[in-house]
Short mmCIF file of C-alpha atoms in Angstrom, two decimals:
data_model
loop_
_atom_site.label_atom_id
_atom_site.label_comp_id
_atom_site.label_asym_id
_atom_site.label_seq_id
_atom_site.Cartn_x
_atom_site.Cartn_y
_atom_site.Cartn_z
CA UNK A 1 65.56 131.70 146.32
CA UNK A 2 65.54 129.89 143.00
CA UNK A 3 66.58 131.96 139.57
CA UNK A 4 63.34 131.23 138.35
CA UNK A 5 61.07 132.76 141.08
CA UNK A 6 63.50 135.73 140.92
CA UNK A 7 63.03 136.47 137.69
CA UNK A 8 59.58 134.32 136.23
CA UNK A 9 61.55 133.19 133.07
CA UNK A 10 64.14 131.09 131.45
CA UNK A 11 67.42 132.96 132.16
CA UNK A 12 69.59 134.34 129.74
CA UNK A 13 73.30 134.94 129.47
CA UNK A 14 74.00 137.19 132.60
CA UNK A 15 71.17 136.70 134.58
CA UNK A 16 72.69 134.12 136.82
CA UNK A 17 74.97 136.44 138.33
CA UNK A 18 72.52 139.26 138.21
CA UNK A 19 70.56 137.19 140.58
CA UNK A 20 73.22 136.97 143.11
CA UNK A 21 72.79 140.64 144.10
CA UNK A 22 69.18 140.22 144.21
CA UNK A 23 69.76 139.28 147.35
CA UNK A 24 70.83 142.05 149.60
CA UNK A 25 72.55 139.46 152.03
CA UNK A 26 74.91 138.44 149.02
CA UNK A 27 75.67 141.76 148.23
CA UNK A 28 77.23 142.43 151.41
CA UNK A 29 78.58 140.27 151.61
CA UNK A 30 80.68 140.19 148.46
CA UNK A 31 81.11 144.00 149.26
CA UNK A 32 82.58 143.33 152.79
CA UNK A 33 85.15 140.32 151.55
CA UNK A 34 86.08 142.55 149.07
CA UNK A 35 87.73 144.67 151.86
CA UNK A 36 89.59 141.69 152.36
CA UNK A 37 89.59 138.26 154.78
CA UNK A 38 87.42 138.12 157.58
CA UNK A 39 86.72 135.70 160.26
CA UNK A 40 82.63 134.71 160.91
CA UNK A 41 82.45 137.18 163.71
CA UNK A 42 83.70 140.00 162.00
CA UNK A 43 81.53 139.45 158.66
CA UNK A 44 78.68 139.00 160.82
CA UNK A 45 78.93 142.21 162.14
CA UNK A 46 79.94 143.98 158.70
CA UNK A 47 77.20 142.79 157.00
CA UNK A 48 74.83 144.32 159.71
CA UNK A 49 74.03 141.64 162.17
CA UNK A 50 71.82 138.94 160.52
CA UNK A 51 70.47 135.94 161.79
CA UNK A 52 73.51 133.83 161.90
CA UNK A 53 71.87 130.71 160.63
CA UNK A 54 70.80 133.38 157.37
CA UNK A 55 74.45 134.25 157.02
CA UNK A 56 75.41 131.11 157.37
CA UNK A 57 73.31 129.27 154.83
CA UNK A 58 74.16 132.93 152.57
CA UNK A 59 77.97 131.66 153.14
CA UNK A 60 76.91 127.92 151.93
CA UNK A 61 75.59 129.16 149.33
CA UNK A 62 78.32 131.31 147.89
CA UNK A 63 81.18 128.44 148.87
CA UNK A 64 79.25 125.82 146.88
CA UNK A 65 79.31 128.40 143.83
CA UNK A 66 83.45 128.51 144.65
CA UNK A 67 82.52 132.32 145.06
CA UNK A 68 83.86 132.12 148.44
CA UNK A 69 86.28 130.11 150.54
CA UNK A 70 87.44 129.56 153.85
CA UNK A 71 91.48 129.42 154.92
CA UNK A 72 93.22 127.99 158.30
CA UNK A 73 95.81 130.74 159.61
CA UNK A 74 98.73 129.66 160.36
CA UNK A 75 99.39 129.24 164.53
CA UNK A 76 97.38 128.58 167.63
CA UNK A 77 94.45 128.67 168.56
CA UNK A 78 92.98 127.91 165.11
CA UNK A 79 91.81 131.02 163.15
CA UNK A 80 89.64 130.23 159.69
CA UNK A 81 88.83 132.97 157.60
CA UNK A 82 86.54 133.76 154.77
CA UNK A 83 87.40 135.49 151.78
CA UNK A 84 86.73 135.41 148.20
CA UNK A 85 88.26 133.41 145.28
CA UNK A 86 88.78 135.18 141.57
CA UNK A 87 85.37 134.31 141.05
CA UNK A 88 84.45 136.15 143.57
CA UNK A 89 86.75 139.19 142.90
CA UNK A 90 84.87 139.22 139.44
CA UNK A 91 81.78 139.61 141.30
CA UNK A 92 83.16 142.41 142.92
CA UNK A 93 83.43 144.03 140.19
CA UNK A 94 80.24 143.16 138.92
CA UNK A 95 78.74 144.91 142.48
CA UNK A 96 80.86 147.99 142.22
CA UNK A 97 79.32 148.62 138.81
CA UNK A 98 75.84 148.14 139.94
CA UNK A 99 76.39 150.13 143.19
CA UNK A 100 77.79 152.97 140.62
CA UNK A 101 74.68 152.24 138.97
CA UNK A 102 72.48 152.55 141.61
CA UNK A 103 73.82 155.21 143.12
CA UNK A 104 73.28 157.23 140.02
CA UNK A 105 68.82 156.38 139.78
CA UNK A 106 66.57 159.22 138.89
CA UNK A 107 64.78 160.02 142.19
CA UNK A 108 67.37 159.01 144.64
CA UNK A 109 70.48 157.49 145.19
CA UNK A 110 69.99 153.88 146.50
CA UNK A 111 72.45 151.90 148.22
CA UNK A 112 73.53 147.63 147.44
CA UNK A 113 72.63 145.48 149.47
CA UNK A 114 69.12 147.16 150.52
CA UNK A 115 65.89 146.42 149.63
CA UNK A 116 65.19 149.23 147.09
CA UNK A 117 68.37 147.95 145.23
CA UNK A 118 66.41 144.52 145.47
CA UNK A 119 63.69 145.79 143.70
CA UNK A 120 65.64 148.01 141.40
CA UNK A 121 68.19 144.93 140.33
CA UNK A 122 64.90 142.43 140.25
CA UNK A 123 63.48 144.82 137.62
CA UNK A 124 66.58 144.97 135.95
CA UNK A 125 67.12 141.22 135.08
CA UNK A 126 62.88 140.72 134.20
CA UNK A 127 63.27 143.59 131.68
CA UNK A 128 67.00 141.47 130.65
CA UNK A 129 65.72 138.18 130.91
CA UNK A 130 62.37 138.70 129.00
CA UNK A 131 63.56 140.94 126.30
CA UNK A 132 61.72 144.06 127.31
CA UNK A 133 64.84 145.88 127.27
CA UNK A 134 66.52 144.93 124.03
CA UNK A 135 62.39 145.62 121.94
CA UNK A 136 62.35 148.75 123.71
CA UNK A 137 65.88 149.83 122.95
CA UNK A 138 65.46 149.65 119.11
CA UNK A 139 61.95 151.56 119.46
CA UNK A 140 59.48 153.11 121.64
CA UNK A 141 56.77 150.80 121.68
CA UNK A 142 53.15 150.68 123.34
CA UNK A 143 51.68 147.92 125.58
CA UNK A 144 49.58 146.44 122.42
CA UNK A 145 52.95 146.81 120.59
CA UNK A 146 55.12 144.75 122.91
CA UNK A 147 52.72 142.53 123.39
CA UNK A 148 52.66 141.31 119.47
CA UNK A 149 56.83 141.96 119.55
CA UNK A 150 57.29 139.41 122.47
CA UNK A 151 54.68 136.73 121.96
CA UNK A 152 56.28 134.26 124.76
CA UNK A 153 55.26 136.55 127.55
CA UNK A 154 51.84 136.98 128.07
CA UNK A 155 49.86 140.55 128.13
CA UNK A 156 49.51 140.71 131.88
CA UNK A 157 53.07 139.61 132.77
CA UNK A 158 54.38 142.30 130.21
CA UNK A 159 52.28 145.18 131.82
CA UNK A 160 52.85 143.79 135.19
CA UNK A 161 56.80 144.11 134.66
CA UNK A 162 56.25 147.52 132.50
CA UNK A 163 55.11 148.63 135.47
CA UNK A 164 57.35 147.84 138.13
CA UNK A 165 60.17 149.04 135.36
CA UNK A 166 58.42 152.24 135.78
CA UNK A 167 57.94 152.80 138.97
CA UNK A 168 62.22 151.98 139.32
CA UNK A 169 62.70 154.63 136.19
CA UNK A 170 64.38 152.22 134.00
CA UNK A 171 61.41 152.64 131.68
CA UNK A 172 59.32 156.09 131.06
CA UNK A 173 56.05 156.91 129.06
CA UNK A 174 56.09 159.31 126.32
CA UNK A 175 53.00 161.68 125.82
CA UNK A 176 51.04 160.84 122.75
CA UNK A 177 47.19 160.36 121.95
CA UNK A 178 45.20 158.31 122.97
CA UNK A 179 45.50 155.59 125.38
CA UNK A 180 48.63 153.35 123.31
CA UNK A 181 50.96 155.54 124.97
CA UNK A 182 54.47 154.31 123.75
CA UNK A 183 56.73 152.85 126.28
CA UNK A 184 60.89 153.99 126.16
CA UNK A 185 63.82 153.32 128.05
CA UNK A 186 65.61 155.33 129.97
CA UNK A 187 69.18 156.70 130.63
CA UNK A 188 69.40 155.43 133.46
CA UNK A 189 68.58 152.00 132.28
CA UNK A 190 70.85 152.21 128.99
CA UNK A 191 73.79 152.86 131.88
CA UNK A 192 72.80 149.02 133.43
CA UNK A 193 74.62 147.53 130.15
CA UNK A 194 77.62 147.79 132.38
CA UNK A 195 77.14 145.46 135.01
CA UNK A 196 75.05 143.48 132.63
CA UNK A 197 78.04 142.96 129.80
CA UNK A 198 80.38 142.16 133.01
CA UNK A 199 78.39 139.62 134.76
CA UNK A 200 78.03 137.96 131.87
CA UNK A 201 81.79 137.88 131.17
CA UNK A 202 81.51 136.54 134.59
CA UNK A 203 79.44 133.34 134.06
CA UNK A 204 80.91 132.87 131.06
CA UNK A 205 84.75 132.52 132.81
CA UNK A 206 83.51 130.79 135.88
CA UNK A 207 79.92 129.26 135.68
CA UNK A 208 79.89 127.73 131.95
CA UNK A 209 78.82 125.28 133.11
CA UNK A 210 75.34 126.14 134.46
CA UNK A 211 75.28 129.72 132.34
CA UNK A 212 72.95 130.37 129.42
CA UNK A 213 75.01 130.83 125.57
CA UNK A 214 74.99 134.55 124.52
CA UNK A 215 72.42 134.69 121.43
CA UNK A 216 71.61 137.48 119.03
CA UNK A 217 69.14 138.33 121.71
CA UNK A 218 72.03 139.84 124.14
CA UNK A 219 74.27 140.75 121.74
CA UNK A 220 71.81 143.39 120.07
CA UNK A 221 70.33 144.34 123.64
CA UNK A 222 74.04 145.38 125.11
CA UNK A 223 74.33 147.34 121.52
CA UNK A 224 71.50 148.96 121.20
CA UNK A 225 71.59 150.23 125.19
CA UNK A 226 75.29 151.29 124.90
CA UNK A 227 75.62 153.03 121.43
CA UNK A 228 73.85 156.32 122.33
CA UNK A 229 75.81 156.76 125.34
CA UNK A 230 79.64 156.67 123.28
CA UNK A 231 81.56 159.70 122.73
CA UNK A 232 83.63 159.81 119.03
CA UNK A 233 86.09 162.26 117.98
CA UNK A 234 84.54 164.28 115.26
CA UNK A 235 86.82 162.78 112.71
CA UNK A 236 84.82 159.57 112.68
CA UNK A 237 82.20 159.24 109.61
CA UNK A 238 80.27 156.57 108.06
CA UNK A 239 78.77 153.36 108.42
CA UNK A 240 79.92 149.96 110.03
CA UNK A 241 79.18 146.62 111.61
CA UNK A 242 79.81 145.12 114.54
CA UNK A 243 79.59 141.79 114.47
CA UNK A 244 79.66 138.78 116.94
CA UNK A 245 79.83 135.24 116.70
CA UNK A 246 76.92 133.80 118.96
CA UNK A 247 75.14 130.58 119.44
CA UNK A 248 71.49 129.90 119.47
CA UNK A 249 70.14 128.53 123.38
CA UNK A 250 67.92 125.94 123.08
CA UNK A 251 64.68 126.40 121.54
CA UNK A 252 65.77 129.60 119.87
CA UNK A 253 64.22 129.16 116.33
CA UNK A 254 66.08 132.48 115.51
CA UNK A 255 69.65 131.47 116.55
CA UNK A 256 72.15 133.38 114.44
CA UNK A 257 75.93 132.90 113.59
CA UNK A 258 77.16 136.68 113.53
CA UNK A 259 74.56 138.78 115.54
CA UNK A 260 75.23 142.50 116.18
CA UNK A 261 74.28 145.94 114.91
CA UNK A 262 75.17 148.62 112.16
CA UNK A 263 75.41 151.66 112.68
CA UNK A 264 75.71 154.99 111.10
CA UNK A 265 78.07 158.18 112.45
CA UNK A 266 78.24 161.42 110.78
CA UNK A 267 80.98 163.42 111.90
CA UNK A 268 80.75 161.78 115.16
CA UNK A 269 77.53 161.71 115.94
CA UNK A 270 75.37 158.87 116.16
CA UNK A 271 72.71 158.71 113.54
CA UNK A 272 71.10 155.44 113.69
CA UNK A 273 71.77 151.85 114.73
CA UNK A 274 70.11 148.89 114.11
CA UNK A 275 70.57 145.28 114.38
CA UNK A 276 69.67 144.41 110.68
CA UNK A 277 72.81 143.71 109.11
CA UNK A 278 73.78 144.58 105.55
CA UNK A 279 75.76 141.60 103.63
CA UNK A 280 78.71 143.73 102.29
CA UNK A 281 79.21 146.01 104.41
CA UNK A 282 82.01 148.98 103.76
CA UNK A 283 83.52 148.74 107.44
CA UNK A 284 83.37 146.21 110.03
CA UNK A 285 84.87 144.37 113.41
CA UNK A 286 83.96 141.03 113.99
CA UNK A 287 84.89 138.46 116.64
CA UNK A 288 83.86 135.96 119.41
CA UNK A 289 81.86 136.83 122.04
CA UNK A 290 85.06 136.34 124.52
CA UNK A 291 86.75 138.94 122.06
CA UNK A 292 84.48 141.43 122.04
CA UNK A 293 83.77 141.00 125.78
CA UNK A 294 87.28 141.27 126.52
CA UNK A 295 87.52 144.49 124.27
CA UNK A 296 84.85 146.16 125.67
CA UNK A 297 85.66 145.44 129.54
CA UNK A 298 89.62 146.00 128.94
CA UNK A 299 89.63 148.21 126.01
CA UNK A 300 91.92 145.80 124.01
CA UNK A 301 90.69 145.18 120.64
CA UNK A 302 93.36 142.76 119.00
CA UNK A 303 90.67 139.77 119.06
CA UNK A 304 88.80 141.29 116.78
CA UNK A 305 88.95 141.44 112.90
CA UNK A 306 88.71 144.75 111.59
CA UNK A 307 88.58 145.49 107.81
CA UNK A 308 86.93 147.24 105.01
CA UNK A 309 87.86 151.09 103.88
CA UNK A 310 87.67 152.71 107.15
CA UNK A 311 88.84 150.64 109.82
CA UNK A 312 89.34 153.47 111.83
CA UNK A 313 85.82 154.30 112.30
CA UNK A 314 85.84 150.52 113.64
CA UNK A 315 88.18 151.47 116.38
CA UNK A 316 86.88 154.42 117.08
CA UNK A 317 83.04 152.56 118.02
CA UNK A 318 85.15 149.88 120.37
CA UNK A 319 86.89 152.47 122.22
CA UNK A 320 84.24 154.76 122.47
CA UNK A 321 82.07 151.67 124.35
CA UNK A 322 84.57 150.56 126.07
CA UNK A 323 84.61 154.31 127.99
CA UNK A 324 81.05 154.29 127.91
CA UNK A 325 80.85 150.97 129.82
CA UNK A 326 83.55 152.71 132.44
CA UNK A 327 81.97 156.15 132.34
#
């Protein structure tokens, strides 16, 4: 199924591969190859006996993206076997994190590769893709709210995806008067930044080709999400940027050259982040996107520029996402 029906909207950095595990066919198999080669017969059965003109168009599909490959084995009769390239292996990781994820959702643990991951992972890339997610992780807003925040999506396709966000808990109500109840994400959601920052490491390394540029848009959404969940030693105080280098897609009128967020810790403990950033700032760490994507899914921070009087505290905020993106 096209990107677009998947999701209803232009995608944006991430979504592509996002959309792979949409489908629960893909899923499996990527989770089954990552066990290692297998012939046909074999992945038919370990990907639960589908209709083998469905796996094999699946298998098309996932060659053609170089995903996938097939391999003669050496000797008679002839053996081929299919198993998956480095692209591939970085989808693997990309499904291990969103099995994690799944596996921890509010009501019930849910499996990859079924159809209430479907609908979980579909949710997860409208609320991505249409910028639910990175409004609502800045604020709490209502309906009315959103709906003047996000002017490219209409009312009704806002409170249609609102609502299937709820009903997968990655967004809850809070209790207030009157019938503008205000809209907030949840934990659970916050933890999808994960799989979200990797996949889009992913396109980025082996579908630039075809993959949307990382904007401010991204950049403030994978902030925002991940900031509340880091842990800091109690030593680190005060405020700091973090900065990345982006590029605007096109028809972004608000495409920005350093995108990110600043945020303030007292005594380790976050007290506020936001994605307006000051001009002189008294710490910061700035870099490319490929640095910072590299430091937050490896933990290695040496592409990035840190400066300013506490460059400490600087560390401090990459380390403690990079554990939060591995917690």
């Amino acid at each position: 199924m096209p990107l677009a029906e998947l999701i209803d909207q232009k995608p944006r950095a991430g979504s592509h591969v996002l959309s792979l595990f949409i489908s629960p066919l893909s899923a499996s198999i990527i989770r089954a190859l990552a066990e290692g080669p297998m012939r046909l017969a074999e992945l038919h059965e370990r990907t639960g006996w589908p209709a083998e003109s469905t796996l094999r168009a699946r298998i098309a599909d996932l060659q053609e993206l170089e995903a996938i490959e097939k391999r003669d084995l050496p000797g008679m009769p002839r053996k081929v076997v299919i198993c998956l390239t480095p692209m591939g292996d970085e989808l693997r990781q990309v499904a291990d994190l969103l099995e994690r994820w799944l596996s921890r959702a509010p009501q019930t643990p849910i499996e990859l590769g079924t159809t209430p991951a479907k609908g979980a992972i579909k949710a997860l890339a409208g609320g991505w893709g249409s910028t639910i997610l990175r409004v609502l992780a800045a604020q709490p807003l209502s309906l009315t709210e959103l709906d003047i925040a996000i002017p490219d999506q209409s009312y009704p396709v806002l409170e249609r995806r609102l609502s299937i966000m709820r009903a997968t808990g990655q967004v809850a109500v809070l209790p207030a008067e009157g019938r503008n109840k205000p809209y907030v994400v949840t934990e659970w959601v916050r933890q999808a930044v994960a799989p979200l920052v990797w996949a889009g490491r992913c396109e980025r390394r082996y579908m630039n080709e075809v993959a949307s540029p990382v904007t401010h848009v991204e950049v403030e959404a994978a902030f925002l999400l991940a900031m509340p969940q880091i842990r800091l030693p109690a030593s680190a105080d005060g405020a700091c940027v973090l900065g990345v280098g982006t590029q605007p897609r096109e028809g972004d009128e608000e495409g920005r050259s350093i995108a990110g967020v600043e945020v303030l810790i007292d005594r380790g403990k976050l007290i506020s982040c936001t994605p307006e950033l000051t001009t002189n700032p008294p710490t910061w760490a700035i870099g490319t996107v490929d640095s910072w994507l590299h430091a937050v899914t490896e933990g290695e921070s040496n592409g990035l520029h840190l400066g300013g009087r506490n460059p400490k505290l600087a560390q401090s905020l990459i380390e403690g996402l990079a554990d939060a993106l591995r917690a």
